[in-house]
Coordinates of C-alpha atoms in Angstrom, one line a residue:
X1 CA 6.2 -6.3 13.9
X2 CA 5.2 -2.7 13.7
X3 CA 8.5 -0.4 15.5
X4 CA 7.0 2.0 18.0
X5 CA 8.9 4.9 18.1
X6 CA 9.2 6.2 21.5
X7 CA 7.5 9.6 23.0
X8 CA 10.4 12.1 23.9
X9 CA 9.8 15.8 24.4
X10 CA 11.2 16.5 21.1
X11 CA 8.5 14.1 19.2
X12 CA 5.5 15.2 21.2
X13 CA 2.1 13.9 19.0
X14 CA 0.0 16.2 18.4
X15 CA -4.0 15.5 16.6
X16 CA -6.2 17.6 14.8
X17 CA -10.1 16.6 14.9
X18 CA -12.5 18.0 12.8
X19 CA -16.0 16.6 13.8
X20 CA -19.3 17.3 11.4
X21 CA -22.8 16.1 10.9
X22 CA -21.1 13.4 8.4
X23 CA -17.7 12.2 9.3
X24 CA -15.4 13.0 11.5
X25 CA -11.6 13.5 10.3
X26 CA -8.2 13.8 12.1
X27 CA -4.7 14.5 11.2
X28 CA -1.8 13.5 13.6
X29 CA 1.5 15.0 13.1
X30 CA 4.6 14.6 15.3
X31 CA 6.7 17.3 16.6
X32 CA 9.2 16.3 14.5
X33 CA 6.6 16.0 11.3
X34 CA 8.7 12.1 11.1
X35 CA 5.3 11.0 11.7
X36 CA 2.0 11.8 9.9
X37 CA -1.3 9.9 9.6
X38 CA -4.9 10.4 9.0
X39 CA -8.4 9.1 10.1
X40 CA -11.7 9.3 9.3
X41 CA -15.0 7.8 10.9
X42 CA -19.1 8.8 11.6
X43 CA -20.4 11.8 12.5
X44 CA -19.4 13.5 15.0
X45 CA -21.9 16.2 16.4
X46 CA -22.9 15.6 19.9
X47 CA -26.3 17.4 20.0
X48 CA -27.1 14.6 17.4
X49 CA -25.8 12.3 19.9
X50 CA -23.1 12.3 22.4
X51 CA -22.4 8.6 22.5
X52 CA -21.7 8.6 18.8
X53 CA -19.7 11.8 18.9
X54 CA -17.6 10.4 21.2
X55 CA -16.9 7.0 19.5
X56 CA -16.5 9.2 16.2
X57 CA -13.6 11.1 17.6
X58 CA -11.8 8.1 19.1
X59 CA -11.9 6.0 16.4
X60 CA -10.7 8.4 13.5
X61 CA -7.8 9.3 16.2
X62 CA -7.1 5.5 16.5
X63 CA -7.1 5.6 12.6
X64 CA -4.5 8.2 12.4
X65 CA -2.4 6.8 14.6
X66 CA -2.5 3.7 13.3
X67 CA -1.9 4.9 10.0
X68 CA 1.4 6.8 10.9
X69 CA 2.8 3.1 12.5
X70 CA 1.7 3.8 15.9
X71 CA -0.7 1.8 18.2
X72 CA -4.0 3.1 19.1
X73 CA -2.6 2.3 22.6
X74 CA -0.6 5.7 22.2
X75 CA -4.1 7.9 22.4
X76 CA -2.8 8.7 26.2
X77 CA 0.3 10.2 24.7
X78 CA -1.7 12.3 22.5
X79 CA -2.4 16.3 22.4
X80 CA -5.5 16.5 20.3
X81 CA -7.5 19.8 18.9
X82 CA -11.1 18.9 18.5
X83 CA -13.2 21.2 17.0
X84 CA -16.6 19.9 16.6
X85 CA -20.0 21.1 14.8
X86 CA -22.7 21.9 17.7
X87 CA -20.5 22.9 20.7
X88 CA -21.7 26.7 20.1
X89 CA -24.1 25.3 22.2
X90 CA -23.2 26.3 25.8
X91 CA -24.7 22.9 26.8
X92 CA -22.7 20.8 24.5
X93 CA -19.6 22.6 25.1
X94 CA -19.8 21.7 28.7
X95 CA -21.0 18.0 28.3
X96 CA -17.8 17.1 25.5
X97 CA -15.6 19.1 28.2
X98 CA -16.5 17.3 30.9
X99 CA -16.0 14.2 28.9
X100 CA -13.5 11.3 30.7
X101 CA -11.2 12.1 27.4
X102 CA -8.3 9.0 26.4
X103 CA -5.6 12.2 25.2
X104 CA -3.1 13.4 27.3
X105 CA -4.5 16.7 26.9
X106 CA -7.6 17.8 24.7
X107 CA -8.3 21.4 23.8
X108 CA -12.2 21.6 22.7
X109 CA -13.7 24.6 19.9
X110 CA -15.8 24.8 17.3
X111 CA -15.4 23.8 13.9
X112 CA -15.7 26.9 12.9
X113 CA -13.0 28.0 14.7
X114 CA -10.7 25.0 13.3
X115 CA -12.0 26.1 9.5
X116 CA -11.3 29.8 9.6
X117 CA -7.9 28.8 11.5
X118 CA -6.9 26.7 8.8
X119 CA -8.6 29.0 5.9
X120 CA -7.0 31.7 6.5
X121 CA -3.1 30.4 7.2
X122 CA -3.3 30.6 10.8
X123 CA -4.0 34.4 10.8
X124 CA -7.8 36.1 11.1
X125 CA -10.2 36.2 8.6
X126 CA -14.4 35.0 8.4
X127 CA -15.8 31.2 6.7
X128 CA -18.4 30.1 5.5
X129 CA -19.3 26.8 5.7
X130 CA -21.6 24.8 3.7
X131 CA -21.6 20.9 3.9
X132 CA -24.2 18.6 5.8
X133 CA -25.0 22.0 7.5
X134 CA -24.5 25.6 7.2
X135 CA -22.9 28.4 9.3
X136 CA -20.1 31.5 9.3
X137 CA -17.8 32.9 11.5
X138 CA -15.8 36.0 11.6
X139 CA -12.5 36.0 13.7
X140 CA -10.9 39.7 14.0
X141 CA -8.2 40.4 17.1
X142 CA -10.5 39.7 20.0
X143 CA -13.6 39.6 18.3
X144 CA -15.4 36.5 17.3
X145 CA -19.1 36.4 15.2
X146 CA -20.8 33.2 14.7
X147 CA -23.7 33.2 12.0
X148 CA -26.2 30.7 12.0
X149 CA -25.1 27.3 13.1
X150 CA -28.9 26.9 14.5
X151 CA -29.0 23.4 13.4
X152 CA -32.2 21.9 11.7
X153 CA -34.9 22.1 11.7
X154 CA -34.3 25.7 13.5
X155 CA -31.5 26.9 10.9
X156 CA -29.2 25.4 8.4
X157 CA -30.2 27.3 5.3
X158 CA -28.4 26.4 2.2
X159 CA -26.8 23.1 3.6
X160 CA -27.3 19.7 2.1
X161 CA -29.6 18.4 4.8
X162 CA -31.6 21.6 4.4
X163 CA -31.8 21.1 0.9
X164 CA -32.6 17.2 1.5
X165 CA -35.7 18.4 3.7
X166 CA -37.1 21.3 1.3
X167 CA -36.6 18.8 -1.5
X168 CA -39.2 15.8 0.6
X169 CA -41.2 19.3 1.3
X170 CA -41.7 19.5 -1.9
X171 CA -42.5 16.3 -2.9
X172 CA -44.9 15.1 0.3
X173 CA -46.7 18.5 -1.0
X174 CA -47.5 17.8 -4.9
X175 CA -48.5 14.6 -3.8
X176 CA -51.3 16.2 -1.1
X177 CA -52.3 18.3 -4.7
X178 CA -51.2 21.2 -2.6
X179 CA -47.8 22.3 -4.3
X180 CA -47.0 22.0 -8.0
X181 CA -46.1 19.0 -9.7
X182 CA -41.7 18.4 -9.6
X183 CA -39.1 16.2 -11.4
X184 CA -38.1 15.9 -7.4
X185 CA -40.8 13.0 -6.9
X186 CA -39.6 10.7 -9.4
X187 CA -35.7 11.5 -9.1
X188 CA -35.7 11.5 -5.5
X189 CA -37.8 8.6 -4.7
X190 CA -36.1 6.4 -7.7
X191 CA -33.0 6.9 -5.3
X192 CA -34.9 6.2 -1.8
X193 CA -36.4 3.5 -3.6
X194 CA -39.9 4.5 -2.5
X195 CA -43.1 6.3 -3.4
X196 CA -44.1 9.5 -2.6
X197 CA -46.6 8.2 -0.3
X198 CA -43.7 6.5 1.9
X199 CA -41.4 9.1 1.8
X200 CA -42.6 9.8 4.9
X201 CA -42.7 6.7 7.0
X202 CA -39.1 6.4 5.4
X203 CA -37.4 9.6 5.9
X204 CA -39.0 10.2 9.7
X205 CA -36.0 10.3 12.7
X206 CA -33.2 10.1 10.3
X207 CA -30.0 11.7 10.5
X208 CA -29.0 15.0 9.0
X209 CA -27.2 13.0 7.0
X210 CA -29.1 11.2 5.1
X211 CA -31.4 14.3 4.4
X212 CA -27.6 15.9 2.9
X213 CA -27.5 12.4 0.7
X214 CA -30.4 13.8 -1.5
X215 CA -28.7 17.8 -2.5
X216 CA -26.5 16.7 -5.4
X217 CA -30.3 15.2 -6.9
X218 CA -31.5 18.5 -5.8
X219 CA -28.9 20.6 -7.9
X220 CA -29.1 18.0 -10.8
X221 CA -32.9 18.5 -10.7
X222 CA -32.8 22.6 -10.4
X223 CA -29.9 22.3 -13.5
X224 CA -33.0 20.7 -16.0
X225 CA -34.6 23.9 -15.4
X226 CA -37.4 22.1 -12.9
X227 CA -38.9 25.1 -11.4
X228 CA -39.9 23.5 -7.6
X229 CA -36.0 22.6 -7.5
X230 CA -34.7 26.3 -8.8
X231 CA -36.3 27.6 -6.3
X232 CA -35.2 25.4 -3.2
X233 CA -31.6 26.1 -4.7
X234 CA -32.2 29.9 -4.9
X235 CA -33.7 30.3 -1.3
X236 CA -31.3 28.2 0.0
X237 CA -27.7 30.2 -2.1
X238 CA -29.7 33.4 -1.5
X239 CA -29.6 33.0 2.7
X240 CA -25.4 32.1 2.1
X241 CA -25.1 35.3 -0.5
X242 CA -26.8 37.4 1.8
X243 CA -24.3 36.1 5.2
X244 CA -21.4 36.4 2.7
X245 CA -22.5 40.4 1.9
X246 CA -22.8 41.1 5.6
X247 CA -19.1 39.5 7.1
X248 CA -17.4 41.3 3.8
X249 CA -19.7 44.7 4.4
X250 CA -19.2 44.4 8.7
X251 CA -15.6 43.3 8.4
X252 CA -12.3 44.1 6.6
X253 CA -10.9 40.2 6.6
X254 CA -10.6 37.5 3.8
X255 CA -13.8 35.6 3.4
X256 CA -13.5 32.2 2.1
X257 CA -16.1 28.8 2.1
X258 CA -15.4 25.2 2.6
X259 CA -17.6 22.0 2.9
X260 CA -18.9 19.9 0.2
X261 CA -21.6 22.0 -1.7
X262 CA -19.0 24.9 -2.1
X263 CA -18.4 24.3 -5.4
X264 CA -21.8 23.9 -6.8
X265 CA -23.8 26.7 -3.9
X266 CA -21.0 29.2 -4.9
X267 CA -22.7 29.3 -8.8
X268 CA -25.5 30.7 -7.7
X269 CA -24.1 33.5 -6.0
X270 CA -23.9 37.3 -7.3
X271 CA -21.1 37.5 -9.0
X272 CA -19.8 40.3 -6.9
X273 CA -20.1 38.1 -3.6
X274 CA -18.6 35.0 -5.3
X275 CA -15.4 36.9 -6.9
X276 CA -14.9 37.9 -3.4
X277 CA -14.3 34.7 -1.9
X278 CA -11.2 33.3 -1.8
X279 CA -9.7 30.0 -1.8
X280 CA -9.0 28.3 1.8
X281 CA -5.2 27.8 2.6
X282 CA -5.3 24.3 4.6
X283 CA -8.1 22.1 5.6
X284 CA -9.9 22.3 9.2
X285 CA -8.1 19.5 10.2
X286 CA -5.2 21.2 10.0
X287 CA -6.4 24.4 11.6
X288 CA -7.4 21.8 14.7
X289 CA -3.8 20.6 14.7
X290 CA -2.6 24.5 14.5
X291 CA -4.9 24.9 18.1
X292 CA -3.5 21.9 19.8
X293 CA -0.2 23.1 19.3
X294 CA -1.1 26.9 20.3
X295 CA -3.0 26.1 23.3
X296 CA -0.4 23.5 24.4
X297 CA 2.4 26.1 24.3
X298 CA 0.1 28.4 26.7
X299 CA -0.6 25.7 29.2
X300 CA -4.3 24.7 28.4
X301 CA -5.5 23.0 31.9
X302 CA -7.0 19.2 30.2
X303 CA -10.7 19.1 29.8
X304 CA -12.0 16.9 32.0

């Protein structure tokens, strides 16, 4: 039998959400730091659905409890931080805030906001992210400046699901004898497990997801010198290089970049932009966890 221990003032339970276009993650952490867990489930952007979002951030919350030794039960004791991909949106701000939340209290952002929180230690600074989508942020003082973060098929330059799209482009157009032939076709549909011709019928209405599933193919491709792929890679590090000269020319704040294609986008930058970067302090999780306690100790009124 698992002990509970009990909620006093002094062991408040605080969570940190940090909800994408691929997973959702969160972090609890006691007052006291005698209790820690962690959490992870779907995606979690409600413009790509609400329901989803929704069941996303409850059950990597439940997760985290559970894995610290506490019941799921204990979400109503809960202060959670929840920064989540699409709530730039004014609309989707409004529909997760008016959202009949389990926690005791919820404080909603972006996850931008969480990133360059936990980025930059808790202090300002600007992020880049670059994971299942792309977007920046600069946070100076009182100012705030969000780049990108359009979404596809309006925005997301450089992301994996952009990537994943240019990359089908491609293909779909050297099989219509209008685009030149590319090592894309037979990598790519060797890992859909299709033809060129059902690429298509396949791909159509999927998640941003599964487009970001085919970018490490794309970098492998544009790394055997296959010119279609270069150039996809190119376009898509060239948009990030160019966001990453305007925060550091605009604004005199660190500049760093998270998500999963970090590692391999930030090769293909100019090496005067990429030795400018630096390396992220704590995760975004943590920088969600850092804004539930902040905006709990100023009296946040619960969004609902």
């Amino acid at each position: 039998m698992t002990y509970i221990t009990p909620i006093t003032h002094d062991n408040n339970l605080f969570i940190g959400i940090d909800g994408g276009g691929s997973k959702c993650k969160a972090k609890l952490l006691s007052a006291d730091h005698t209790r820690q867990g962690i959490g992870v489930s779907g995606r979690a952007n409600p413009v790509q659905g609400f329901d989803r979002a929704i069941e996303s951030i409850i059950d990597s919350a439940s997760k985290a409890l559970e894995d610290a030794g506490l019941s799921r039960r204990r979400l109503c004791d809960v202060t959670a931080g929840v920064g989540l991909a699409g709530v730039n949106l004014p609309s989707a701000f409004e529909q997760i805030s008016n959202w009949n939340h389990p926690f005791k209290k919820m404080h909603l952002t972006t996850d931008l906001h969480i990133a360059c929180l936990g980025a930059h230690d808790y202090k300002d600074g600007s992020v880049i992210i670059c994971g299942t989508g792309s977007c920046g942020i600069t946070i100076n003082n009182t100012f705030t400046r969000i780049y990108g973060a359009h979404g596809l098929p309006l925005g997301d330059q450089g992301s994996g699901a952009w990537l994943g799209v240019q990359a089908l482009s491609a293909i779909l157009l050297s099989n219509d004898g209008l685009g030149p032939a590319t090592a894309l076709s037979d990598v790519v549909c060797d890992y859909l497990g299709t033809t060129p011709d059902q690429v298509t019928n396949l791909m159509i209405n999927k998640p941003s997801k599964e487009f970001a599933k085919l970018a490490p193919l794309v970098f492998e491709v544009a790394e055997a010198d296959d010119p279609t792929a270069v150039s996809i890679v190119k376009a898509g590090a060239g948009y990030l290089n160019d966001m990453a000269e305007m925060i550091l020319d605009d604004h005199d704040s660190p500049l760093a970049m998270i998500g999963g294609l970090r590692g391999k986008m930030i090769e293909w930058f100019s090496p005067d932009v990429r030795d400018r970067i630096c390396e992220p302090a704590h995760a975004p999780e943590d920088g969600a966890l850092y804004y539930a306690k902040t905006q709990s100790e100023i009296s946040q009124p619960n969004a609902v």
